[in-house]
JSON list of C-alpha atoms in Angstrom, two decimals:
[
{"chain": "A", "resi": 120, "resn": "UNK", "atom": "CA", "xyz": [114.73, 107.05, 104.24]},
{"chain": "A", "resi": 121, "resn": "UNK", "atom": "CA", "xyz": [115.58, 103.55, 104.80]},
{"chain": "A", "resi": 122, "resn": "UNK", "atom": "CA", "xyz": [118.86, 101.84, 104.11]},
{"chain": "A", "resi": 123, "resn": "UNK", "atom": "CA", "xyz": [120.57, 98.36, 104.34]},
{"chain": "A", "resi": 124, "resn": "UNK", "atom": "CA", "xyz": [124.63, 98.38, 105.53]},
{"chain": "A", "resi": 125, "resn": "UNK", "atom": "CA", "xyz": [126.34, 95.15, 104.75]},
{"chain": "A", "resi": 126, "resn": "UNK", "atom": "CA", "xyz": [130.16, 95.88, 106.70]},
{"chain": "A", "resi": 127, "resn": "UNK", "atom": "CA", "xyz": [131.48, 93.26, 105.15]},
{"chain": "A", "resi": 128, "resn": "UNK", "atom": "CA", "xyz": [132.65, 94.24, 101.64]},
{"chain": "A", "resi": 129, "resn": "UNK", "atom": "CA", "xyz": [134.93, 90.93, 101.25]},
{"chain": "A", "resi": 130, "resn": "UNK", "atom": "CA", "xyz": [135.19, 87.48, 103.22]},
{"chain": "A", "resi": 131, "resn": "UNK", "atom": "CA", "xyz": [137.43, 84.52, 102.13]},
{"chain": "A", "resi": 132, "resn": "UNK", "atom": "CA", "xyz": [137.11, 81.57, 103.55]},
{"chain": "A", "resi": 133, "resn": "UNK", "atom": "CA", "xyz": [138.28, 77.98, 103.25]},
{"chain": "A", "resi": 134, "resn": "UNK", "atom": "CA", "xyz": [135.63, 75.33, 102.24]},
{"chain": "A", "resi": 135, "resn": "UNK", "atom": "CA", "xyz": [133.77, 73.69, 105.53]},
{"chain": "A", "resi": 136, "resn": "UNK", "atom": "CA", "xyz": [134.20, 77.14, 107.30]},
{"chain": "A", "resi": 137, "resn": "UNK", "atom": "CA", "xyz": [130.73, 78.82, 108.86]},
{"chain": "A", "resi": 138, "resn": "UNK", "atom": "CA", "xyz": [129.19, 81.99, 107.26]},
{"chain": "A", "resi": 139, "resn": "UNK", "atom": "CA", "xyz": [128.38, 85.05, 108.82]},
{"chain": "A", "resi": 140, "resn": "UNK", "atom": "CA", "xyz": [127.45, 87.84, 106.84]},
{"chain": "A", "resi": 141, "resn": "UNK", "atom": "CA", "xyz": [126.22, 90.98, 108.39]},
{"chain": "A", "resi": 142, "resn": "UNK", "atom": "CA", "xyz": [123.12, 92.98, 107.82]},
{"chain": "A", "resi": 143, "resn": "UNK", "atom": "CA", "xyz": [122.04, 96.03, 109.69]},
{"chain": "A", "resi": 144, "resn": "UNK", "atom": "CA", "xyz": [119.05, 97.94, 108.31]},
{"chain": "A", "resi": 145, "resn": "UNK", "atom": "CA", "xyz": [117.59, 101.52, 109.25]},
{"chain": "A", "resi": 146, "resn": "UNK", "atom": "CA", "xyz": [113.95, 102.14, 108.92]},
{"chain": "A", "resi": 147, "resn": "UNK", "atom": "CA", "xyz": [111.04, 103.42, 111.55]},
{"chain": "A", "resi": 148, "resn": "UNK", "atom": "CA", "xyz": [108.81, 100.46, 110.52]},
{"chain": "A", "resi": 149, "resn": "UNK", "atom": "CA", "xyz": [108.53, 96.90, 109.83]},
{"chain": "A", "resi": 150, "resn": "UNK", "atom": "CA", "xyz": [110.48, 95.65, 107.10]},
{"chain": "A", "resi": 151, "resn": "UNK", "atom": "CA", "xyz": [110.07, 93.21, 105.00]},
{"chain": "A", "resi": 152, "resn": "UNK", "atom": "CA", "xyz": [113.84, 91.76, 104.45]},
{"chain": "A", "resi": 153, "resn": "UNK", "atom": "CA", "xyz": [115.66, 89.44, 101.31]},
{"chain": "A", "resi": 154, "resn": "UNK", "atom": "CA", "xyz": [118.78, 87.77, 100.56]},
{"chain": "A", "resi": 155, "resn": "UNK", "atom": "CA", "xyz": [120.20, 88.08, 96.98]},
{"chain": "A", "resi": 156, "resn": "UNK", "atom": "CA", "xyz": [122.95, 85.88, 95.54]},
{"chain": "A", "resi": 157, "resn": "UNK", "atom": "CA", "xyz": [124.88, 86.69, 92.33]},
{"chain": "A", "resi": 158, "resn": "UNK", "atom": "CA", "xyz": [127.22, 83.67, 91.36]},
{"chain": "A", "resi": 159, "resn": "UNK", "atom": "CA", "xyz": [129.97, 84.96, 89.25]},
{"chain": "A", "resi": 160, "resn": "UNK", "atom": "CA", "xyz": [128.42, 85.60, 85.50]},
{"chain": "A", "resi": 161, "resn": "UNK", "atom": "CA", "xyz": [124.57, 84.44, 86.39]},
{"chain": "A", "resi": 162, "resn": "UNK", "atom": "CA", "xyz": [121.47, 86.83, 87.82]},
{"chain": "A", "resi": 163, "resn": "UNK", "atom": "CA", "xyz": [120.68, 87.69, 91.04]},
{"chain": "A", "resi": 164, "resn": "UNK", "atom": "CA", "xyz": [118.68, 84.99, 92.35]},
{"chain": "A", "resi": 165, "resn": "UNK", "atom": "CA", "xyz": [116.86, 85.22, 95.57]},
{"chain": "A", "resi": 166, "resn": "UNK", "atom": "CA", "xyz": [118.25, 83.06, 98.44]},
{"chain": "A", "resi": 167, "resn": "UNK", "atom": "CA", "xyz": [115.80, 83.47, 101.23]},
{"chain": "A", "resi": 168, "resn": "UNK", "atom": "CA", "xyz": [112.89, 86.44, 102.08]},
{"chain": "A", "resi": 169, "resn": "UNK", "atom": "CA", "xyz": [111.49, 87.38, 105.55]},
{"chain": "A", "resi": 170, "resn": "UNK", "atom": "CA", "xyz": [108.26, 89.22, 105.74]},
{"chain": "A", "resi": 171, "resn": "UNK", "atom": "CA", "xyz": [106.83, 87.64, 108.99]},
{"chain": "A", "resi": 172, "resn": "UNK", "atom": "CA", "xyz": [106.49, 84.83, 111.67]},
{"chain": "A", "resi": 173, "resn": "UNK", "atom": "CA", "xyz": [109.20, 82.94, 112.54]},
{"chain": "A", "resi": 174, "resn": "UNK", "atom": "CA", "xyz": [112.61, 85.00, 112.20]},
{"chain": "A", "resi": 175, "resn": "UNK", "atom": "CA", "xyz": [114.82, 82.18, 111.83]},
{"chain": "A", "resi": 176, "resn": "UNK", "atom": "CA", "xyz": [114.57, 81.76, 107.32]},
{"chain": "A", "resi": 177, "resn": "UNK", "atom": "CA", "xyz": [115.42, 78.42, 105.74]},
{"chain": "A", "resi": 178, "resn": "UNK", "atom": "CA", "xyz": [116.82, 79.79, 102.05]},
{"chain": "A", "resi": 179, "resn": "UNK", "atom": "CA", "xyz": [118.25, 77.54, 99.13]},
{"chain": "A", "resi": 180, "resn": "UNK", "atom": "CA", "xyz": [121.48, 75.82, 99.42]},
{"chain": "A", "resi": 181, "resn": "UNK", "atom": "CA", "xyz": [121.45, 75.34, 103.01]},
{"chain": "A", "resi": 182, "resn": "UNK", "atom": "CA", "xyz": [121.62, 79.41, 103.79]},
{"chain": "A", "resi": 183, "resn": "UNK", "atom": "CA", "xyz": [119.70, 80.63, 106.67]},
{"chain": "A", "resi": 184, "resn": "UNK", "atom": "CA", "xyz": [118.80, 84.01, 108.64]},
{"chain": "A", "resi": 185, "resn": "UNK", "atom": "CA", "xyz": [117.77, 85.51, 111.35]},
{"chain": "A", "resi": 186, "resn": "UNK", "atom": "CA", "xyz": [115.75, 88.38, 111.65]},
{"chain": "A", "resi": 187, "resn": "UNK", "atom": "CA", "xyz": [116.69, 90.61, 115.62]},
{"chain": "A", "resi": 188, "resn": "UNK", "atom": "CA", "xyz": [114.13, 93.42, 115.38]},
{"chain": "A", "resi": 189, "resn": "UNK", "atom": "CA", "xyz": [115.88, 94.69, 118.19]},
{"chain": "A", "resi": 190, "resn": "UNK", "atom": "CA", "xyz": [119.17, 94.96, 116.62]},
{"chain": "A", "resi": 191, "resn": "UNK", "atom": "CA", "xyz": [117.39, 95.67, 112.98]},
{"chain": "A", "resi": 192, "resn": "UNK", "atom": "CA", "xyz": [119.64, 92.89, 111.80]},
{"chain": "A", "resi": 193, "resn": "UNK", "atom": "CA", "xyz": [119.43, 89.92, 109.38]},
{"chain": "A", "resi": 194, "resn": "UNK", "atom": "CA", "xyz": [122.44, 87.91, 109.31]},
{"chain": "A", "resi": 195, "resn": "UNK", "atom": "CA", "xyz": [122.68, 85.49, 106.49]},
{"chain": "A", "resi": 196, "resn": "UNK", "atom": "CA", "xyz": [124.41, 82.22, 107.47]},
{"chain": "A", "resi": 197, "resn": "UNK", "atom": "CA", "xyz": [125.82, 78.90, 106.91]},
{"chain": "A", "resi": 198, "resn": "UNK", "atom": "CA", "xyz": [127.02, 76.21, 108.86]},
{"chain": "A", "resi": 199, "resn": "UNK", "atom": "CA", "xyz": [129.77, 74.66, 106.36]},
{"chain": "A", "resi": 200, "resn": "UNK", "atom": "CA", "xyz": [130.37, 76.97, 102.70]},
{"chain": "A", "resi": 201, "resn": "UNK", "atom": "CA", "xyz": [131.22, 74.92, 99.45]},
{"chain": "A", "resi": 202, "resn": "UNK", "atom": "CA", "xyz": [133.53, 76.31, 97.10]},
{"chain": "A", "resi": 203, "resn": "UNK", "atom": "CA", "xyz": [130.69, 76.89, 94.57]},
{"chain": "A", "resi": 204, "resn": "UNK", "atom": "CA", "xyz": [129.17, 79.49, 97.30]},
{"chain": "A", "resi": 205, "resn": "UNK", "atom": "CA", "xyz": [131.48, 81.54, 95.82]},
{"chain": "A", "resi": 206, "resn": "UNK", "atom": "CA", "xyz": [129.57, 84.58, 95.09]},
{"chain": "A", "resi": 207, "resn": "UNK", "atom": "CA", "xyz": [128.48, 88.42, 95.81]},
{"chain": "A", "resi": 208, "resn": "UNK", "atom": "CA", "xyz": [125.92, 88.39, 98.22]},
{"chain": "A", "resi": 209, "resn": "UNK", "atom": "CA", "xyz": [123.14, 91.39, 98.34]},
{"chain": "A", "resi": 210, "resn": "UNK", "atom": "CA", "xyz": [121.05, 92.36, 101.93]},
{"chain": "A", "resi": 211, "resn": "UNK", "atom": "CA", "xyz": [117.80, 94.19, 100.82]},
{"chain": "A", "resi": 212, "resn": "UNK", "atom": "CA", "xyz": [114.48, 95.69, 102.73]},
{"chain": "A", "resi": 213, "resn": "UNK", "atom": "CA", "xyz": [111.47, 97.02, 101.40]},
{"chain": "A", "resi": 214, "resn": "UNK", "atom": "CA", "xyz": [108.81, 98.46, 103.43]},
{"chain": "A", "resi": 215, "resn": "UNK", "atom": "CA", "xyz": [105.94, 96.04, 104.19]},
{"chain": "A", "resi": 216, "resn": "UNK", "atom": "CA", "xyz": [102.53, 97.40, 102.52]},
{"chain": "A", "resi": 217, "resn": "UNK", "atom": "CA", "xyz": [101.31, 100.17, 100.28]},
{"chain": "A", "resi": 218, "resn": "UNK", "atom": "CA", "xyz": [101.31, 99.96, 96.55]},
{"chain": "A", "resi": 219, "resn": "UNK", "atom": "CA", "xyz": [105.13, 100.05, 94.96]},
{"chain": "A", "resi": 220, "resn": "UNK", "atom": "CA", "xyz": [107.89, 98.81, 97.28]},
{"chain": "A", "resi": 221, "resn": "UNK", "atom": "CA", "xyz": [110.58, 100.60, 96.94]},
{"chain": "A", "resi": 222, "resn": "UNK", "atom": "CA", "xyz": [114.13, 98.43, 97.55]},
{"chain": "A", "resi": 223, "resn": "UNK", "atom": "CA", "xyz": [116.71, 99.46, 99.03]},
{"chain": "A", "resi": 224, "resn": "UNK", "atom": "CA", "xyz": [119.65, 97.17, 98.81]},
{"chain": "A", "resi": 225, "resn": "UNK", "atom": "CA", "xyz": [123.39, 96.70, 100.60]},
{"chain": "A", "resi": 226, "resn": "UNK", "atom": "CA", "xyz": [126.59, 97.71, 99.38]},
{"chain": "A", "resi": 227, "resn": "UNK", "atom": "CA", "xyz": [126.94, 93.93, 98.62]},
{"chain": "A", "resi": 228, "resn": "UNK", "atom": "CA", "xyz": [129.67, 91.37, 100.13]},
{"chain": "A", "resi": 229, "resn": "UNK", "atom": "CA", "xyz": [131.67, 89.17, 97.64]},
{"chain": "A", "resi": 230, "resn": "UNK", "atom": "CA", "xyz": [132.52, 85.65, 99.05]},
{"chain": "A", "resi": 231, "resn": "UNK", "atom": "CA", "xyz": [135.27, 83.89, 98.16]},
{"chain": "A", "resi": 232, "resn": "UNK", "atom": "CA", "xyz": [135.47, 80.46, 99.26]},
{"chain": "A", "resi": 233, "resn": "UNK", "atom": "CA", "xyz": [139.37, 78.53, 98.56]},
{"chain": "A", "resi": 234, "resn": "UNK", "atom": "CA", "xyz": [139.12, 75.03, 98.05]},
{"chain": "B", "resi": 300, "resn": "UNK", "atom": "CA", "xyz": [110.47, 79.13, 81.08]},
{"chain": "B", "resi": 301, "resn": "UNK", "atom": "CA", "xyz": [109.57, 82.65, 82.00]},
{"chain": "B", "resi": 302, "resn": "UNK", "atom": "CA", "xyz": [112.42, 85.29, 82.54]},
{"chain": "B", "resi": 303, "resn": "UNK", "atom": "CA", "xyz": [114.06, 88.86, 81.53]},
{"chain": "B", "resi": 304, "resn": "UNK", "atom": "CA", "xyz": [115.94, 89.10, 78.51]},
{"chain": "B", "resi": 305, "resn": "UNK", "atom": "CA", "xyz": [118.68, 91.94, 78.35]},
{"chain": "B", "resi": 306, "resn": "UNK", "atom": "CA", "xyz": [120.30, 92.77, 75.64]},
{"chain": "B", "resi": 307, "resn": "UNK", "atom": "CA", "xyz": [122.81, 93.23, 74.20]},
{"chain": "B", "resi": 308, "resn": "UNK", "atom": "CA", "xyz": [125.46, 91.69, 77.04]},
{"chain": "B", "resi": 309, "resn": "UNK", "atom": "CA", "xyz": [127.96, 93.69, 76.07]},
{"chain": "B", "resi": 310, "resn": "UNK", "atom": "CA", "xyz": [127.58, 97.40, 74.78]},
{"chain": "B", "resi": 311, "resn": "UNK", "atom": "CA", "xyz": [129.83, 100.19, 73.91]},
{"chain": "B", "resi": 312, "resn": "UNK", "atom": "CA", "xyz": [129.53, 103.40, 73.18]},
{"chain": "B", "resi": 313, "resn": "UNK", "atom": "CA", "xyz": [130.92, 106.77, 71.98]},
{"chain": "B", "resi": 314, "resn": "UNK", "atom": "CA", "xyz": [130.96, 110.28, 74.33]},
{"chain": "B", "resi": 315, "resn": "UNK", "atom": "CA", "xyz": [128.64, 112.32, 73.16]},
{"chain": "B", "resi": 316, "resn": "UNK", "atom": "CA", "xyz": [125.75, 109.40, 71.80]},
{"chain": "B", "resi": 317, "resn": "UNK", "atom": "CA", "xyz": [123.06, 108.38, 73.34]},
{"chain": "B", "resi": 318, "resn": "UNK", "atom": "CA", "xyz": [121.94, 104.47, 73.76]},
{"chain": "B", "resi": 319, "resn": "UNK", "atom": "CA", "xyz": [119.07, 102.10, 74.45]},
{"chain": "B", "resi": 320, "resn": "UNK", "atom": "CA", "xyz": [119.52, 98.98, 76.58]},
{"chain": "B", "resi": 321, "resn": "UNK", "atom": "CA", "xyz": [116.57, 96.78, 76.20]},
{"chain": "B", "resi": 322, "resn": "UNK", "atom": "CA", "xyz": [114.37, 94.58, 78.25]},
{"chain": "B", "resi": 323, "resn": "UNK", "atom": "CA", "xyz": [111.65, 92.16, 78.22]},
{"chain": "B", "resi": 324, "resn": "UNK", "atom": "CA", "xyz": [110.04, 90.12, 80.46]},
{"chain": "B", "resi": 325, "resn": "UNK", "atom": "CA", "xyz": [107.61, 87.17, 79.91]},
{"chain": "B", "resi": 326, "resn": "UNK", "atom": "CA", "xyz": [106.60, 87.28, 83.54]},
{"chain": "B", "resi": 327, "resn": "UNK", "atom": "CA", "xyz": [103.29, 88.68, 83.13]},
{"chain": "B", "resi": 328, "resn": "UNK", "atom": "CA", "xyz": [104.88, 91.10, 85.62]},
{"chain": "B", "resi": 329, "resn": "UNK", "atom": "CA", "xyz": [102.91, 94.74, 86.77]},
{"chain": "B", "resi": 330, "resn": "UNK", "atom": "CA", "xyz": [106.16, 95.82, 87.78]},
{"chain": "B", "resi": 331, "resn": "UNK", "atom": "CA", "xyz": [110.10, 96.99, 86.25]},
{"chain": "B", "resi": 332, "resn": "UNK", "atom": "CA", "xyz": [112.91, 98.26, 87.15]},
{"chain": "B", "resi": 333, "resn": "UNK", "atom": "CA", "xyz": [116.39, 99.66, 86.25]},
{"chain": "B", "resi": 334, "resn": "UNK", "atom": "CA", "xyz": [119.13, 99.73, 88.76]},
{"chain": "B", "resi": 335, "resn": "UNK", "atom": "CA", "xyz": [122.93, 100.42, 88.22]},
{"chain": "B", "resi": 336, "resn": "UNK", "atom": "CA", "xyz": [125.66, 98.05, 89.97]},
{"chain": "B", "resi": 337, "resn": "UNK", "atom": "CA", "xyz": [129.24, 99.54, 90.42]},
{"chain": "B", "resi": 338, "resn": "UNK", "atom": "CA", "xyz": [131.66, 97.99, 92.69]},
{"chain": "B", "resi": 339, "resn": "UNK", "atom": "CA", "xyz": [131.26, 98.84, 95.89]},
{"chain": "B", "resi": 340, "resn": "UNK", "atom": "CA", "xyz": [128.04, 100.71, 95.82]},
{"chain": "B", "resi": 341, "resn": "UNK", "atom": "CA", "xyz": [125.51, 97.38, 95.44]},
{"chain": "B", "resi": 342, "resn": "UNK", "atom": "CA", "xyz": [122.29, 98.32, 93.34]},
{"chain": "B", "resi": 343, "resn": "UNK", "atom": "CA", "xyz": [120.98, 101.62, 92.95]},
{"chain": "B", "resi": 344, "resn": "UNK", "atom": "CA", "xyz": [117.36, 102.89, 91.53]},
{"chain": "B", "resi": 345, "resn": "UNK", "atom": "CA", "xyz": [117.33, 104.19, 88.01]},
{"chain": "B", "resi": 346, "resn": "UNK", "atom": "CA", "xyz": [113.55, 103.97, 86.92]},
{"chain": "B", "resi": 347, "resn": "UNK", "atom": "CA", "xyz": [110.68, 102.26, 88.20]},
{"chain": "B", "resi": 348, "resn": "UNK", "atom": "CA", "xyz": [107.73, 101.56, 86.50]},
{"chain": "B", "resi": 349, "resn": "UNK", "atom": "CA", "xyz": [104.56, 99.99, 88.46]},
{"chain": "B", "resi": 350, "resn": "UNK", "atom": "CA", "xyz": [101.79, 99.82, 85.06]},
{"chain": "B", "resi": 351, "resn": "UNK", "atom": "CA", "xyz": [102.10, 100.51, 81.43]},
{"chain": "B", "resi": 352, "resn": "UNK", "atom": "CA", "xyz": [102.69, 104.19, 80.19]},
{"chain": "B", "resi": 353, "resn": "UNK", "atom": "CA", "xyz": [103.86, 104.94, 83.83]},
{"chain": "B", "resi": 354, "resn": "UNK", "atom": "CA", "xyz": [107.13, 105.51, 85.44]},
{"chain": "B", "resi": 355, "resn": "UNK", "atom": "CA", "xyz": [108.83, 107.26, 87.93]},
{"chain": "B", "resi": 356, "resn": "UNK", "atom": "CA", "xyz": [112.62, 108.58, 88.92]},
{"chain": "B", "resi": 357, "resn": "UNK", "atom": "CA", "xyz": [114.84, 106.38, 91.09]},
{"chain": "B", "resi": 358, "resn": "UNK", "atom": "CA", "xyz": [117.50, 107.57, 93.46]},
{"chain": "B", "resi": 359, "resn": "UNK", "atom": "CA", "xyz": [119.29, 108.67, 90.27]},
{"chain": "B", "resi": 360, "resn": "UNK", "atom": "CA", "xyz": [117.20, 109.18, 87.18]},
{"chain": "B", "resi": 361, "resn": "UNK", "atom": "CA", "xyz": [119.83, 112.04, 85.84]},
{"chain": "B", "resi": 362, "resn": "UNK", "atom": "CA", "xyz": [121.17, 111.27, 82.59]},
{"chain": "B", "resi": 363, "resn": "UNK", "atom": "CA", "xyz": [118.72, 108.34, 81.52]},
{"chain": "B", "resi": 364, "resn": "UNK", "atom": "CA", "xyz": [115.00, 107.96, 79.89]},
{"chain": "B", "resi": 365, "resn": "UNK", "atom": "CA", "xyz": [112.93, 104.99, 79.87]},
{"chain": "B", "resi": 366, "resn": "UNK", "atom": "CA", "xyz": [109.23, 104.34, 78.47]},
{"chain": "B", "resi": 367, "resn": "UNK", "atom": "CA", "xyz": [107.01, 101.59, 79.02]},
{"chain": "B", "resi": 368, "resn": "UNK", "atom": "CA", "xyz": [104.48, 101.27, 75.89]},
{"chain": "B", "resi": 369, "resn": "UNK", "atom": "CA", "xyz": [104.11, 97.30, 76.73]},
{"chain": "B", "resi": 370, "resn": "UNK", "atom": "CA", "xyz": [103.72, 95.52, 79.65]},
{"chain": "B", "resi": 371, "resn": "UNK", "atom": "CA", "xyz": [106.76, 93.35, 78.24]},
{"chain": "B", "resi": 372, "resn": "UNK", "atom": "CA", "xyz": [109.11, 95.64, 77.49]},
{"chain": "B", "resi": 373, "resn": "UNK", "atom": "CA", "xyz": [110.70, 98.56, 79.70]},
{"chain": "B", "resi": 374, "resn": "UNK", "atom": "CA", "xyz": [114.21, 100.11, 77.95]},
{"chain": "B", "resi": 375, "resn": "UNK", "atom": "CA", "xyz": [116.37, 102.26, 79.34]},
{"chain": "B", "resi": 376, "resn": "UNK", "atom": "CA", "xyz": [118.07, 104.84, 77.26]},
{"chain": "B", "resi": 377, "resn": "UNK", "atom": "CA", "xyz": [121.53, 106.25, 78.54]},
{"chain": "B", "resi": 378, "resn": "UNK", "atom": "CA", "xyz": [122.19, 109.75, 77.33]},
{"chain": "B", "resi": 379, "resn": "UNK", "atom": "CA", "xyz": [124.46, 112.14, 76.55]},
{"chain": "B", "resi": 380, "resn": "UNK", "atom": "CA", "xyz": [124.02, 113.64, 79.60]},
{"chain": "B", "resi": 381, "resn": "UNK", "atom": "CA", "xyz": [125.14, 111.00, 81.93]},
{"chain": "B", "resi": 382, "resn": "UNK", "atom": "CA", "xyz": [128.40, 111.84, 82.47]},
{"chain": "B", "resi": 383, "resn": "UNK", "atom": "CA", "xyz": [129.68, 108.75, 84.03]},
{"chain": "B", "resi": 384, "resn": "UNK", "atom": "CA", "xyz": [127.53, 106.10, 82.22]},
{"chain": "B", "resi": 385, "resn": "UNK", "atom": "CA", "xyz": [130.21, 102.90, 82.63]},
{"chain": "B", "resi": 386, "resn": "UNK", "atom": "CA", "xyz": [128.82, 99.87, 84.58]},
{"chain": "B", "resi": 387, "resn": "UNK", "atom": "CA", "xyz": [126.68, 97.16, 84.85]},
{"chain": "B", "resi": 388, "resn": "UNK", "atom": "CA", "xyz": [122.62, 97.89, 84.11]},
{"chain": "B", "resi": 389, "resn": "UNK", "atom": "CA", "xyz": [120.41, 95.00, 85.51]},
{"chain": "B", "resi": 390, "resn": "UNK", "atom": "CA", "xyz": [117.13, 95.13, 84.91]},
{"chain": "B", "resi": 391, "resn": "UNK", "atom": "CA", "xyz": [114.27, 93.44, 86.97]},
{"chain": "B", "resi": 392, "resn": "UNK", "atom": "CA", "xyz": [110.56, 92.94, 87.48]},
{"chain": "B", "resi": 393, "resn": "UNK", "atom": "CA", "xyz": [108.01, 91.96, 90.13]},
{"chain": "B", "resi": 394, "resn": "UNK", "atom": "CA", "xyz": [104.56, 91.45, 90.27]},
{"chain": "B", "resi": 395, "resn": "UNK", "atom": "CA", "xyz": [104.22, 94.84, 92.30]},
{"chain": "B", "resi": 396, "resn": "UNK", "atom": "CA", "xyz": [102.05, 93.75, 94.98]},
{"chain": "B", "resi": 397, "resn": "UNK", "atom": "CA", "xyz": [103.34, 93.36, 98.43]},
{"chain": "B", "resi": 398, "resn": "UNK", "atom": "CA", "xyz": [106.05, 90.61, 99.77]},
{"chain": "B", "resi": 399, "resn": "UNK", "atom": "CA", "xyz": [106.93, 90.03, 96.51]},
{"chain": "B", "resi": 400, "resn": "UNK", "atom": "CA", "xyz": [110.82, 90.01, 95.36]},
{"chain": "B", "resi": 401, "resn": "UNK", "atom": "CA", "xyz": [112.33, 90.75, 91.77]},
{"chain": "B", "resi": 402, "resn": "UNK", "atom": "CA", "xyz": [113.47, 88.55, 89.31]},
{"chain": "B", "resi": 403, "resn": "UNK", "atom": "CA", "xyz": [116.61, 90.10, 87.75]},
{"chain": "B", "resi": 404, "resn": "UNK", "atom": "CA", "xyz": [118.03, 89.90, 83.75]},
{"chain": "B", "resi": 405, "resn": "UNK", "atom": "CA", "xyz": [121.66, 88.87, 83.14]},
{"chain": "B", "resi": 406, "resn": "UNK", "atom": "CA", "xyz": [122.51, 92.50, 82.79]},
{"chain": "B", "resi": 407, "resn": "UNK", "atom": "CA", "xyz": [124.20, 94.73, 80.34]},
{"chain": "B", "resi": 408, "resn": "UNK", "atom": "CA", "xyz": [127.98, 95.93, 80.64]},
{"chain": "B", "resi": 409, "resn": "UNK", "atom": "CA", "xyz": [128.22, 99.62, 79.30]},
{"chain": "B", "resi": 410, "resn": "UNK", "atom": "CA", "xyz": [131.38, 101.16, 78.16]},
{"chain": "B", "resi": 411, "resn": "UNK", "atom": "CA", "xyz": [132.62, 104.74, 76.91]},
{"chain": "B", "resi": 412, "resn": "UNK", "atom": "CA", "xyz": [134.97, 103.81, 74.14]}
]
């Protein structure tokens, strides 16, 4: 079964800071991989979606990630947060073809970004 | 502008009664879902439904119902039987074929008075 680990549960950081936030997914098979943002209040809204090609993703808002097949990662980052980045950030992977695809999202990481 | 409507926001609710969140979706969307959010655990399957008048379980179906008589419209019922039914229910559709991510409602807030 496949599933997404996001090990960071909580990050603060001051405005102008980078972003990291870490993604590690298992599954024996290509992926297709998203970013999910939930501002506080408001939807989930997709940020950014890999499903082939380059693995370097340009999302909304100036996010990025990289895909590392070899370390079954996608990072999500940032090179200078905003305090309105504020927000709970989801990892998710669905398998790539085949009818119904199943997600499987992370554990979720809520950023807090201090002015 | 096309979207999922989930309603009500807020709901509460008694031990013992069942309830019926709603959602609708002018997407033109094959595809819905339910998923539960609690803190710490991200999103998990409820009920998936990939056509009208067909539906399957989710990672953990025990304790809800849903039906999907429209194309629009996919509620979820919370029953008796879920014994730990507080948290946040977001619903969310997708045109089912491949590559394609879900749009998500605003959710609905469920609480055992």
């Amino acid at each position: 079964a496949q599933s997404v680990s996001q090990h960071n549960h909580h990050v603060i950081l001051s405005e102008a800071a980078s972003l990291e936030l870490g993604c590690n997914y298992s599954y024996g098979g290509t992926v297709n991989l998203f970013w999910y943002v939930q501002y506080p209040g408001q939807h989930l809204q997709l940020l950014l979606k890999y499903f082939s090609g380059d693995p370097l993703v340009k999302g909304i808002k100036g996010f990025e990630a990289e895909f590392i097949k070899s370390k079954f990662s996608f990072n999500l980052r940032k090179p200078s947060v905003q305090w309105s980045d504020t927000a709970e950030y989801f990892c998710a992977v669905t398998p790539p073809r085949g009818g119904y695809q199943k997600v499987t999202f992370g554990t979720g990481t809520k950023l807090q970004v201090i002015p | 502008d096309g979207g999922i409507t989930q309603s009500p926001k807020y709901l509460f609710r008694k031990e013992g009664q069942n309830v019926t969140l709603s959602c609708e979706q002018n997407l033109n969307h094959d595809a819905m879902y339910w998923y539960r959010q609690d803190p710490g655990q991200g999103l998990r399957l409820i009920y998936y439904s990939q056509i009208v008048n067909d539906f399957q379980k989710g990672d953990i179906a025990e304790g809800y119902s849903v039906s999907r008589e429209k194309k629009e419209s996919f509620p979820l019922t919370v029953t008796s039987a879920q014994k730990n039914p507080t948290a946040f229910y977001l619903c969310a559709s997708s045109t089912g074929t491949d590559n394609q991510p879900q749009h998500f409602g605003d959710g609905t807030r469920l609480s055992i008075l």
